[in-house]
C-alpha cells in the first residue's frame, strides 16, 4: 500500500494540513480577497494579467517574443521526497505549457521544517525537481528558502512564445470542442493515500500522471485550430471549464460519460474517498454547474482537485481528430473529447453536465 516512506522520520503528508493543489484557497474565498485589491498598473505590454484567472502572466517583449511568467508551490501530496519534488516541479512548469509557451528557466521556492526533516530528505525533494527541469530542458537558476512549519516546494518558471501563439483561457469560440489531456482522479487517489488505502499499483498510476510534463502545450500554441488552453488543477474540472466559459462569455456542455478517469477512481469514490477541497470547490461555484439529479460520485469527479492535471484545449470542431492525434503522439493516451462550448443560455456562463 502507498508509496515508500521512511519510518525514521515523520511522513511528509503528516506535516501538512492539505496536499498538492488540494491546499489551494477555495475559489470563493480567493474571489473575495481579490475583489478588495486595488486596480494596479496595466501597461499595454501586459498581454495577460489577473483579469480572467489565467495560468500565467504574459509580457510582450517585442513583435516576435512574449515573456510568460508563473509560480506554483504546495505542501506534500505524497510521502516519498523524490516523488513530491517531481510532482511539484511538473505542476509548476505546466502553467507555461498551458499558455502555449516553452519554458526557459526556473527558480526554486523552498520552505521546510528543518528541525523536523533531515537534510537528505530536503535534498531529495530539490534534486527531483531539478531532474524534472532537466527533462523540460531548463535550468533552475536560483531561488529562495525559508524555515517553515509545513514542507513547501515549487517553482517560479519563465517561458517564451510568439505573441500570436499565446493561448489564453478567454478565447474559446462557440462550437469549440473541449479536449482533456489526462485522466481525472488525483484528488481521490490522494484522499485514499492519506488513509493508507491506496494500493501500490494505483500509487504508481498517480505518480505517472502527475509527473508527465504537459510539453505538448508548446506545440498546441502554434496550432491555429486551438483557440484556448488551460490546465486542470486545484479547482477541479468544472472550476477550470467555468473559468474558460466566464472568460469567453459562453456556456460549456460536458459529457460525464466521456470523462477519462485514472484506474480505480470510480471504486475509490464508491468507497467514500474524496478530499475536503472537492466540497469547497462545489460550495464556491456549484450554483453555476447544472445537471439533473446529480449524484455524489458525479459531483466528486467534476470538483476533484487535480495536482499536475491535464491540459484542456478548446479546438475547432473540424480539427478535433487531428489535435487528438497530437496529444496521442506526445504520450497522452487518455486524451479525450469531453464536451463543447455553446452560446450562453442565461444571464451568466454555466457548465452544463450531461450524463
mmCIF file of C-alpha atoms in Angstrom:
data_model
loop_
_atom_site.group_PDB
_atom_site.id
_atom_site.type_symbol
_atom_site.label_atom_id
_atom_site.label_comp_id
_atom_site.label_asym_id
_atom_site.label_seq_id
_atom_site.Cartn_x
_atom_site.Cartn_y
_atom_site.Cartn_z
ATOM 1 C CA UNK A 1 0.000 0.000 0.000
ATOM 2 C CA UNK A 2 1.072 3.531 -0.845
ATOM 3 C CA UNK A 3 4.453 4.844 -1.915
ATOM 4 C CA UNK A 4 7.660 4.417 0.043
ATOM 5 C CA UNK A 5 8.497 6.486 3.092
ATOM 6 C CA UNK A 6 10.931 6.021 5.927
ATOM 7 C CA UNK A 7 9.844 5.063 9.437
ATOM 8 C CA UNK A 8 12.734 7.016 10.932
ATOM 9 C CA UNK A 9 11.139 10.386 10.199
ATOM 10 C CA UNK A 10 7.548 11.662 10.020
ATOM 11 C CA UNK A 11 5.563 11.189 6.830
ATOM 12 C CA UNK A 12 5.712 14.311 4.698
ATOM 13 C CA UNK A 13 1.919 14.348 4.395
ATOM 14 C CA UNK A 14 1.578 14.252 8.197
ATOM 15 C CA UNK A 15 3.329 17.642 8.353
ATOM 16 C CA UNK A 16 0.830 19.362 6.054
ATOM 17 C CA UNK A 17 -2.784 20.396 6.609
ATOM 18 C CA UNK A 18 -3.559 19.654 2.944
ATOM 19 C CA UNK A 19 -1.715 18.296 -0.045
ATOM 20 C CA UNK A 20 -0.839 19.322 -3.585
ATOM 21 C CA UNK A 21 -3.257 21.564 -5.429
ATOM 22 C CA UNK A 22 -5.928 20.497 -2.949
ATOM 23 C CA UNK A 23 -4.449 23.016 -0.488
ATOM 24 C CA UNK A 24 -5.332 25.947 -2.736
ATOM 25 C CA UNK A 25 -7.525 28.670 -1.266
ATOM 26 C CA UNK A 26 -11.086 27.951 -2.427
ATOM 27 C CA UNK A 27 -12.339 29.863 -5.491
ATOM 28 C CA UNK A 28 -14.981 31.695 -3.440
ATOM 29 C CA UNK A 29 -12.566 32.941 -0.782
ATOM 30 C CA UNK A 30 -9.980 33.814 -3.415
ATOM 31 C CA UNK A 31 -12.571 35.910 -5.264
ATOM 32 C CA UNK A 32 -13.393 37.773 -2.056
ATOM 33 C CA UNK A 33 -9.727 38.508 -1.427
ATOM 34 C CA UNK A 34 -9.006 39.684 -4.958
ATOM 35 C CA UNK A 35 -12.168 41.795 -5.072
ATOM 36 C CA UNK A 36 -10.667 44.034 -2.382
ATOM 37 C CA UNK A 37 -7.433 44.535 -4.300
ATOM 38 C CA UNK A 38 -6.948 47.965 -5.889
ATOM 39 C CA UNK A 39 -6.658 48.166 -9.665
ATOM 40 C CA UNK A 40 -2.971 48.040 -10.464
ATOM 41 C CA UNK A 41 -0.875 49.369 -13.295
ATOM 42 C CA UNK A 42 -1.910 47.866 -16.655
ATOM 43 C CA UNK A 43 0.718 48.735 -19.260
ATOM 44 C CA UNK A 44 -0.007 47.870 -22.883
ATOM 45 C CA UNK A 45 2.828 45.315 -22.862
ATOM 46 C CA UNK A 46 0.935 43.196 -20.287
ATOM 47 C CA UNK A 47 -0.946 40.842 -22.591
ATOM 48 C CA UNK A 48 -2.313 38.620 -19.802
ATOM 49 C CA UNK A 49 -2.756 39.647 -16.172
ATOM 50 C CA UNK A 50 -5.256 38.727 -13.466
ATOM 51 C CA UNK A 51 -8.410 39.580 -15.390
ATOM 52 C CA UNK A 52 -9.558 36.015 -16.197
ATOM 53 C CA UNK A 53 -7.624 33.865 -13.689
ATOM 54 C CA UNK A 54 -5.350 32.598 -16.446
ATOM 55 C CA UNK A 55 -2.430 30.236 -15.878
ATOM 56 C CA UNK A 56 0.418 32.741 -16.206
ATOM 57 C CA UNK A 57 1.193 36.400 -16.787
ATOM 58 C CA UNK A 58 2.363 37.391 -20.268
ATOM 59 C CA UNK A 59 4.502 40.419 -21.164
ATOM 60 C CA UNK A 60 5.174 41.422 -24.768
ATOM 61 C CA UNK A 61 8.918 41.931 -25.235
ATOM 62 C CA UNK A 62 8.728 42.745 -28.943
ATOM 63 C CA UNK A 63 6.800 41.740 -32.057
ATOM 64 C CA UNK A 64 8.366 38.275 -32.011
ATOM 65 C CA UNK A 65 8.603 37.421 -28.313
ATOM 66 C CA UNK A 66 6.388 37.383 -25.252
ATOM 67 C CA UNK A 67 7.671 36.527 -21.775
ATOM 68 C CA UNK A 68 5.439 34.140 -19.811
ATOM 69 C CA UNK A 69 5.799 34.037 -16.010
ATOM 70 C CA UNK A 70 4.174 31.840 -13.390
ATOM 71 C CA UNK A 71 4.712 30.467 -9.906
ATOM 72 C CA UNK A 72 3.267 27.421 -8.189
ATOM 73 C CA UNK A 73 4.096 25.672 -4.921
ATOM 74 C CA UNK A 74 2.312 23.453 -2.432
ATOM 75 C CA UNK A 75 2.545 21.083 0.510
ATOM 76 C CA UNK A 76 3.177 17.322 0.065
ATOM 77 C CA UNK A 77 0.602 15.129 -1.607
ATOM 78 C CA UNK A 78 2.839 12.044 -1.123
ATOM 79 C CA UNK A 79 5.473 10.940 1.384
ATOM 80 C CA UNK A 80 8.363 9.973 -0.869
ATOM 81 C CA UNK A 81 10.605 13.072 -1.133
ATOM 82 C CA UNK A 82 11.616 12.431 -4.739
ATOM 83 C CA UNK A 83 8.015 11.904 -5.833
ATOM 84 C CA UNK A 84 6.941 15.101 -4.056
ATOM 85 C CA UNK A 85 9.694 17.137 -5.698
ATOM 86 C CA UNK A 86 8.961 15.728 -9.147
ATOM 87 C CA UNK A 87 5.209 16.344 -8.878
ATOM 88 C CA UNK A 88 5.635 19.916 -7.637
ATOM 89 C CA UNK A 89 8.099 20.816 -10.396
ATOM 90 C CA UNK A 90 5.996 19.206 -13.128
ATOM 91 C CA UNK A 91 2.931 21.038 -11.866
ATOM 92 C CA UNK A 92 4.666 24.429 -11.874
ATOM 93 C CA UNK A 93 6.074 24.066 -15.386
ATOM 94 C CA UNK A 94 2.629 23.064 -16.671
ATOM 95 C CA UNK A 95 1.359 26.651 -16.426
ATOM 96 C CA UNK A 96 3.893 27.699 -19.066
ATOM 97 C CA UNK A 97 2.756 24.949 -21.424
ATOM 98 C CA UNK A 98 -0.878 25.858 -20.694
ATOM 99 C CA UNK A 99 -0.212 29.287 -22.235
ATOM 100 C CA UNK A 100 1.194 27.724 -25.415
ATOM 101 C CA UNK A 101 4.754 28.677 -24.464
ATOM 102 C CA UNK A 102 8.019 26.843 -23.842
ATOM 103 C CA UNK A 103 9.868 27.197 -20.519
ATOM 104 C CA UNK A 104 13.346 28.746 -20.431
ATOM 105 C CA UNK A 105 14.388 28.646 -16.743
ATOM 106 C CA UNK A 106 13.058 28.257 -13.211
ATOM 107 C CA UNK A 107 13.670 29.475 -9.674
ATOM 108 C CA UNK A 108 13.075 27.194 -6.693
ATOM 109 C CA UNK A 109 10.723 28.116 -3.827
ATOM 110 C CA UNK A 110 11.505 26.091 -0.696
ATOM 111 C CA UNK A 111 10.005 26.179 2.780
ATOM 112 C CA UNK A 112 10.966 23.310 5.079
ATOM 113 C CA UNK A 113 10.723 22.450 8.796
ATOM 114 C CA UNK A 114 14.464 21.993 9.025
ATOM 115 C CA UNK A 115 14.367 20.904 12.677
ATOM 116 C CA UNK A 116 11.998 18.055 11.752
ATOM 117 C CA UNK A 117 13.144 16.849 8.348
ATOM 118 C CA UNK A 118 16.721 15.690 7.787
ATOM 119 C CA UNK A 119 18.853 17.480 5.235
ATOM 120 C CA UNK A 120 18.908 14.431 2.966
ATOM 121 C CA UNK A 121 15.100 14.492 2.699
ATOM 122 C CA UNK A 122 15.082 18.146 1.657
ATOM 123 C CA UNK A 123 17.918 17.483 -0.768
ATOM 124 C CA UNK A 124 15.978 14.617 -2.349
ATOM 125 C CA UNK A 125 12.986 16.908 -2.941
ATOM 126 C CA UNK A 126 15.134 19.547 -4.616
ATOM 127 C CA UNK A 127 17.106 17.019 -6.619
ATOM 128 C CA UNK A 128 13.935 15.501 -8.062
ATOM 129 C CA UNK A 129 12.653 18.950 -9.013
ATOM 130 C CA UNK A 130 15.922 19.675 -10.758
ATOM 131 C CA UNK A 131 15.686 16.408 -12.690
ATOM 132 C CA UNK A 132 12.217 17.355 -13.943
ATOM 133 C CA UNK A 133 13.550 20.721 -15.073
ATOM 134 C CA UNK A 134 16.386 18.957 -16.900
ATOM 135 C CA UNK A 135 13.775 16.805 -18.638
ATOM 136 C CA UNK A 136 11.976 20.002 -19.682
ATOM 137 C CA UNK A 137 15.286 21.352 -20.994
ATOM 138 C CA UNK A 138 15.627 24.197 -18.489
ATOM 139 C CA UNK A 139 17.929 25.082 -15.576
ATOM 140 C CA UNK A 140 16.987 26.027 -12.035
ATOM 141 C CA UNK A 141 18.841 29.332 -11.965
ATOM 142 C CA UNK A 142 18.271 30.301 -8.329
ATOM 143 C CA UNK A 143 15.528 30.510 -5.757
ATOM 144 C CA UNK A 144 14.704 31.215 -2.134
ATOM 145 C CA UNK A 145 14.467 29.095 1.028
ATOM 146 C CA UNK A 146 12.818 29.603 4.419
ATOM 147 C CA UNK A 147 12.377 27.556 7.584
ATOM 148 C CA UNK A 148 8.626 26.892 7.745
ATOM 149 C CA UNK A 149 6.213 24.810 9.816
ATOM 150 C CA UNK A 150 4.975 22.826 6.803
ATOM 151 C CA UNK A 151 7.042 21.446 3.910
ATOM 152 C CA UNK A 152 6.515 23.610 0.823
ATOM 153 C CA UNK A 153 8.143 23.247 -2.573
ATOM 154 C CA UNK A 154 7.552 24.720 -6.010
ATOM 155 C CA UNK A 155 8.977 26.862 -8.762
ATOM 156 C CA UNK A 156 8.850 30.219 -10.424
ATOM 157 C CA UNK A 157 9.001 29.433 -14.147
ATOM 158 C CA UNK A 158 9.632 31.762 -17.060
ATOM 159 C CA UNK A 159 8.885 30.923 -20.679
ATOM 160 C CA UNK A 160 8.819 32.404 -24.162
ATOM 161 C CA UNK A 161 6.346 32.341 -27.028
ATOM 162 C CA UNK A 162 5.493 34.379 -30.084
ATOM 163 C CA UNK A 163 2.749 36.827 -29.035
ATOM 164 C CA UNK A 164 0.431 35.278 -31.650
ATOM 165 C CA UNK A 165 0.949 31.820 -30.126
ATOM 166 C CA UNK A 166 -0.169 32.715 -26.607
ATOM 167 C CA UNK A 167 -3.258 30.702 -25.748
ATOM 168 C CA UNK A 168 -5.473 32.362 -23.143
ATOM 169 C CA UNK A 169 -8.374 30.790 -21.274
ATOM 170 C CA UNK A 170 -10.718 33.513 -22.565
ATOM 171 C CA UNK A 171 -10.526 32.916 -26.315
ATOM 172 C CA UNK A 172 -12.789 29.884 -26.720
ATOM 173 C CA UNK A 173 -15.312 30.112 -29.561
ATOM 174 C CA UNK A 174 -18.856 28.835 -29.847
ATOM 175 C CA UNK A 175 -18.718 25.300 -31.222
ATOM 176 C CA UNK A 176 -15.222 24.559 -29.933
ATOM 177 C CA UNK A 177 -14.711 21.022 -28.677
ATOM 178 C CA UNK A 178 -13.094 20.517 -25.264
ATOM 179 C CA UNK A 179 -10.199 18.043 -25.242
ATOM 180 C CA UNK A 180 -8.816 16.871 -21.881
ATOM 181 C CA UNK A 181 -5.264 15.531 -21.925
ATOM 182 C CA UNK A 182 -5.036 13.442 -18.723
ATOM 183 C CA UNK A 183 -7.305 11.242 -16.659
ATOM 184 C CA UNK A 184 -9.133 12.623 -13.621
ATOM 185 C CA UNK A 185 -8.912 11.372 -10.059
ATOM 186 C CA UNK A 186 -5.654 12.589 -8.496
ATOM 187 C CA UNK A 187 -7.508 14.105 -5.538
ATOM 188 C CA UNK A 188 -9.390 10.859 -4.970
ATOM 189 C CA UNK A 189 -6.087 8.973 -5.040
ATOM 190 C CA UNK A 190 -4.570 11.401 -2.536
ATOM 191 C CA UNK A 191 -7.542 11.035 -0.179
ATOM 192 C CA UNK A 192 -7.095 7.258 -0.207
ATOM 193 C CA UNK A 193 -3.326 7.633 0.192
ATOM 194 C CA UNK A 194 -3.660 9.690 3.373
ATOM 195 C CA UNK A 195 -5.751 6.868 4.874
ATOM 196 C CA UNK A 196 -3.301 4.139 3.803
ATOM 197 C CA UNK A 197 -5.916 2.755 1.424
ATOM 198 C CA UNK A 198 -4.262 3.372 -1.955
ATOM 199 C CA UNK A 199 -2.834 0.166 -3.494
ATOM 200 C CA UNK A 200 0.738 0.345 -4.741
ATOM 201 C CA UNK A 201 -0.353 -0.085 -8.378
ATOM 202 C CA UNK A 202 -2.642 2.949 -8.132
ATOM 203 C CA UNK A 203 0.066 4.942 -6.362
ATOM 204 C CA UNK A 204 2.270 4.291 -9.375
ATOM 205 C CA UNK A 205 -0.565 5.452 -11.666
ATOM 206 C CA UNK A 206 -0.783 8.671 -9.658
ATOM 207 C CA UNK A 207 2.951 9.317 -9.917
ATOM 208 C CA UNK A 208 3.000 8.552 -13.652
ATOM 209 C CA UNK A 209 0.175 11.020 -14.310
ATOM 210 C CA UNK A 210 1.365 13.831 -12.051
ATOM 211 C CA UNK A 211 4.950 13.720 -13.310
ATOM 212 C CA UNK A 212 4.072 13.680 -17.023
ATOM 213 C CA UNK A 213 5.104 17.056 -18.414
ATOM 214 C CA UNK A 214 2.420 18.836 -20.441
ATOM 215 C CA UNK A 215 5.047 19.817 -23.022
ATOM 216 C CA UNK A 216 2.550 19.243 -25.849
ATOM 217 C CA UNK A 217 1.134 22.671 -24.929
ATOM 218 C CA UNK A 218 4.020 24.424 -26.701
ATOM 219 C CA UNK A 219 3.023 22.641 -29.908
ATOM 220 C CA UNK A 220 -0.677 23.342 -29.414
ATOM 221 C CA UNK A 221 0.083 27.041 -29.016
ATOM 222 C CA UNK A 222 1.260 27.111 -32.627
ATOM 223 C CA UNK A 223 -1.894 25.396 -33.882
ATOM 224 C CA UNK A 224 -4.460 27.875 -35.233
ATOM 225 C CA UNK A 225 -7.266 25.390 -34.555
ATOM 226 C CA UNK A 226 -6.540 25.524 -30.804
ATOM 227 C CA UNK A 227 -8.271 28.687 -29.621
ATOM 228 C CA UNK A 228 -7.882 28.438 -25.833
ATOM 229 C CA UNK A 229 -5.827 26.412 -23.352
ATOM 230 C CA UNK A 230 -5.652 25.888 -19.615
ATOM 231 C CA UNK A 231 -4.691 23.057 -17.281
ATOM 232 C CA UNK A 232 -6.849 21.310 -14.706
ATOM 233 C CA UNK A 233 -5.511 21.802 -11.186
ATOM 234 C CA UNK A 234 -6.894 22.592 -7.747
ATOM 235 C CA UNK A 235 -10.327 23.912 -8.718
ATOM 236 C CA UNK A 236 -11.259 20.669 -10.461
ATOM 237 C CA UNK A 237 -12.556 20.092 -13.984
ATOM 238 C CA UNK A 238 -15.775 22.067 -13.512
ATOM 239 C CA UNK A 239 -13.962 25.025 -11.978
ATOM 240 C CA UNK A 240 -11.450 25.374 -14.783
ATOM 241 C CA UNK A 241 -14.036 24.793 -17.513
ATOM 242 C CA UNK A 242 -16.103 27.507 -15.840
ATOM 243 C CA UNK A 243 -13.108 29.876 -15.992
ATOM 244 C CA UNK A 244 -12.963 29.336 -19.751
ATOM 245 C CA UNK A 245 -16.723 29.863 -20.045
ATOM 246 C CA UNK A 246 -16.664 33.069 -17.999
ATOM 247 C CA UNK A 247 -13.647 34.452 -19.809
ATOM 248 C CA UNK A 248 -15.133 33.662 -23.214
ATOM 249 C CA UNK A 249 -18.758 34.618 -22.489
ATOM 250 C CA UNK A 250 -20.030 31.120 -23.329
ATOM 251 C CA UNK A 251 -21.592 28.061 -21.750
ATOM 252 C CA UNK A 252 -19.858 24.688 -21.681
ATOM 253 C CA UNK A 253 -21.539 21.332 -22.236
ATOM 254 C CA UNK A 254 -19.574 18.453 -20.663
ATOM 255 C CA UNK A 255 -20.366 14.758 -21.128
ATOM 256 C CA UNK A 256 -19.847 12.869 -17.870
ATOM 257 C CA UNK A 257 -19.704 9.538 -19.690
ATOM 258 C CA UNK A 258 -16.796 10.807 -21.806
ATOM 259 C CA UNK A 259 -14.566 11.856 -18.912
ATOM 260 C CA UNK A 260 -11.264 9.940 -18.837
ATOM 261 C CA UNK A 261 -10.581 8.530 -15.362
ATOM 262 C CA UNK A 262 -7.445 7.162 -13.801
ATOM 263 C CA UNK A 263 -7.698 3.427 -12.970
ATOM 264 C CA UNK A 264 -9.712 2.513 -9.905
ATOM 265 C CA UNK A 265 -11.064 6.015 -9.298
ATOM 266 C CA UNK A 266 -14.732 5.032 -9.541
ATOM 267 C CA UNK A 267 -14.266 2.268 -6.959
ATOM 268 C CA UNK A 268 -12.433 4.620 -4.589
ATOM 269 C CA UNK A 269 -15.209 7.202 -4.838
ATOM 270 C CA UNK A 270 -17.776 4.476 -4.144
ATOM 271 C CA UNK A 271 -15.734 3.585 -1.040
ATOM 272 C CA UNK A 272 -16.051 7.188 0.171
ATOM 273 C CA UNK A 273 -12.663 8.652 -0.726
ATOM 274 C CA UNK A 274 -12.646 12.309 -1.736
ATOM 275 C CA UNK A 275 -10.947 15.467 -0.484
ATOM 276 C CA UNK A 276 -12.301 18.368 1.539
ATOM 277 C CA UNK A 277 -11.200 20.599 -1.344
ATOM 278 C CA UNK A 278 -13.834 18.920 -3.509
ATOM 279 C CA UNK A 279 -16.587 20.157 -1.162
ATOM 280 C CA UNK A 280 -15.017 23.640 -1.021
ATOM 281 C CA UNK A 281 -14.897 23.771 -4.796
ATOM 282 C CA UNK A 282 -18.576 22.894 -5.084
ATOM 283 C CA UNK A 283 -19.550 25.480 -2.490
ATOM 284 C CA UNK A 284 -17.631 28.078 -4.500
ATOM 285 C CA UNK A 285 -19.078 27.512 -7.965
ATOM 286 C CA UNK A 286 -21.735 24.804 -7.777
ATOM 287 C CA UNK A 287 -24.512 27.326 -8.478
ATOM 288 C CA UNK A 288 -23.090 27.667 -11.995
ATOM 289 C CA UNK A 289 -22.881 23.922 -12.661
ATOM 290 C CA UNK A 290 -26.084 22.279 -13.839
ATOM 291 C CA UNK A 291 -27.141 18.636 -14.009
ATOM 292 C CA UNK A 292 -30.454 16.966 -13.267
ATOM 293 C CA UNK A 293 -30.389 14.694 -10.199
ATOM 294 C CA UNK A 294 -26.651 14.958 -9.644
ATOM 295 C CA UNK A 295 -25.179 12.061 -7.678
ATOM 296 C CA UNK A 296 -22.338 12.372 -5.157
ATOM 297 C CA UNK A 297 -19.929 10.436 -7.382
ATOM 298 C CA UNK A 298 -20.553 12.835 -10.272
ATOM 299 C CA UNK A 299 -20.003 15.825 -8.037
ATOM 300 C CA UNK A 300 -16.719 14.390 -6.784
ATOM 301 C CA UNK A 301 -15.472 13.772 -10.328
ATOM 302 C CA UNK A 302 -16.053 17.300 -11.593
ATOM 303 C CA UNK A 303 -14.760 19.035 -8.446
ATOM 304 C CA UNK A 304 -11.843 16.710 -7.662
ATOM 305 C CA UNK A 305 -8.688 18.837 -7.279
ATOM 306 C CA UNK A 306 -6.070 17.728 -9.783
ATOM 307 C CA UNK A 307 -2.433 18.118 -8.835
ATOM 308 C CA UNK A 308 -0.417 18.453 -12.061
ATOM 309 C CA UNK A 309 -3.509 17.683 -14.116
ATOM 310 C CA UNK A 310 -4.031 17.573 -17.848
ATOM 311 C CA UNK A 311 -4.266 20.315 -20.413
ATOM 312 C CA UNK A 312 -7.740 21.374 -21.518
ATOM 313 C CA UNK A 313 -7.859 22.597 -25.112
ATOM 314 C CA UNK A 314 -10.702 24.360 -26.927
ATOM 315 C CA UNK A 315 -10.437 23.156 -30.518
ATOM 316 C CA UNK A 316 -12.242 23.959 -33.760
ATOM 317 C CA UNK A 317 -14.596 21.015 -34.406
ATOM 318 C CA UNK A 318 -13.141 20.155 -37.809
ATOM 319 C CA UNK A 319 -9.678 19.708 -36.236
ATOM 320 C CA UNK A 320 -10.580 17.520 -33.251
ATOM 321 C CA UNK A 321 -9.266 14.242 -34.663
ATOM 322 C CA UNK A 322 -6.006 15.848 -35.723
ATOM 323 C CA UNK A 323 -5.442 17.547 -32.339
ATOM 324 C CA UNK A 324 -6.290 14.303 -30.536
ATOM 325 C CA UNK A 325 -3.595 12.631 -32.630
ATOM 326 C CA UNK A 326 -1.136 15.331 -31.500
ATOM 327 C CA UNK A 327 -1.932 14.510 -27.869
ATOM 328 C CA UNK A 328 -1.629 10.773 -28.534
ATOM 329 C CA UNK A 329 1.701 11.156 -30.341
ATOM 330 C CA UNK A 330 3.021 13.125 -27.341
ATOM 331 C CA UNK A 331 2.196 10.236 -25.000
ATOM 332 C CA UNK A 332 -1.184 11.339 -23.655
ATOM 333 C CA UNK A 333 -3.042 8.078 -24.189
ATOM 334 C CA UNK A 334 -6.115 9.176 -22.212
ATOM 335 C CA UNK A 335 -6.693 12.393 -24.193
ATOM 336 C CA UNK A 336 -10.418 12.608 -24.911
ATOM 337 C CA UNK A 337 -13.023 14.985 -26.332
ATOM 338 C CA UNK A 338 -15.304 15.692 -23.359
ATOM 339 C CA UNK A 339 -17.654 18.490 -24.403
ATOM 340 C CA UNK A 340 -18.446 21.613 -26.393
ATOM 341 C CA UNK A 341 -18.534 25.361 -25.892
ATOM 342 C CA UNK A 342 -22.002 26.750 -26.647
ATOM 343 C CA UNK A 343 -23.865 30.052 -26.622
ATOM 344 C CA UNK A 344 -24.939 31.321 -23.194
ATOM 345 C CA UNK A 345 -28.490 30.293 -22.297
ATOM 346 C CA UNK A 346 -28.898 32.513 -19.231
ATOM 347 C CA UNK A 347 -27.583 35.728 -17.735
ATOM 348 C CA UNK A 348 -24.169 34.255 -16.886
ATOM 349 C CA UNK A 349 -21.913 31.428 -18.112
ATOM 350 C CA UNK A 350 -22.707 27.911 -16.922
ATOM 351 C CA UNK A 351 -21.164 24.468 -17.086
ATOM 352 C CA UNK A 352 -23.919 22.034 -18.079
ATOM 353 C CA UNK A 353 -23.210 18.374 -17.361
ATOM 354 C CA UNK A 354 -24.792 15.643 -19.465
ATOM 355 C CA UNK A 355 -24.968 12.008 -18.423
#
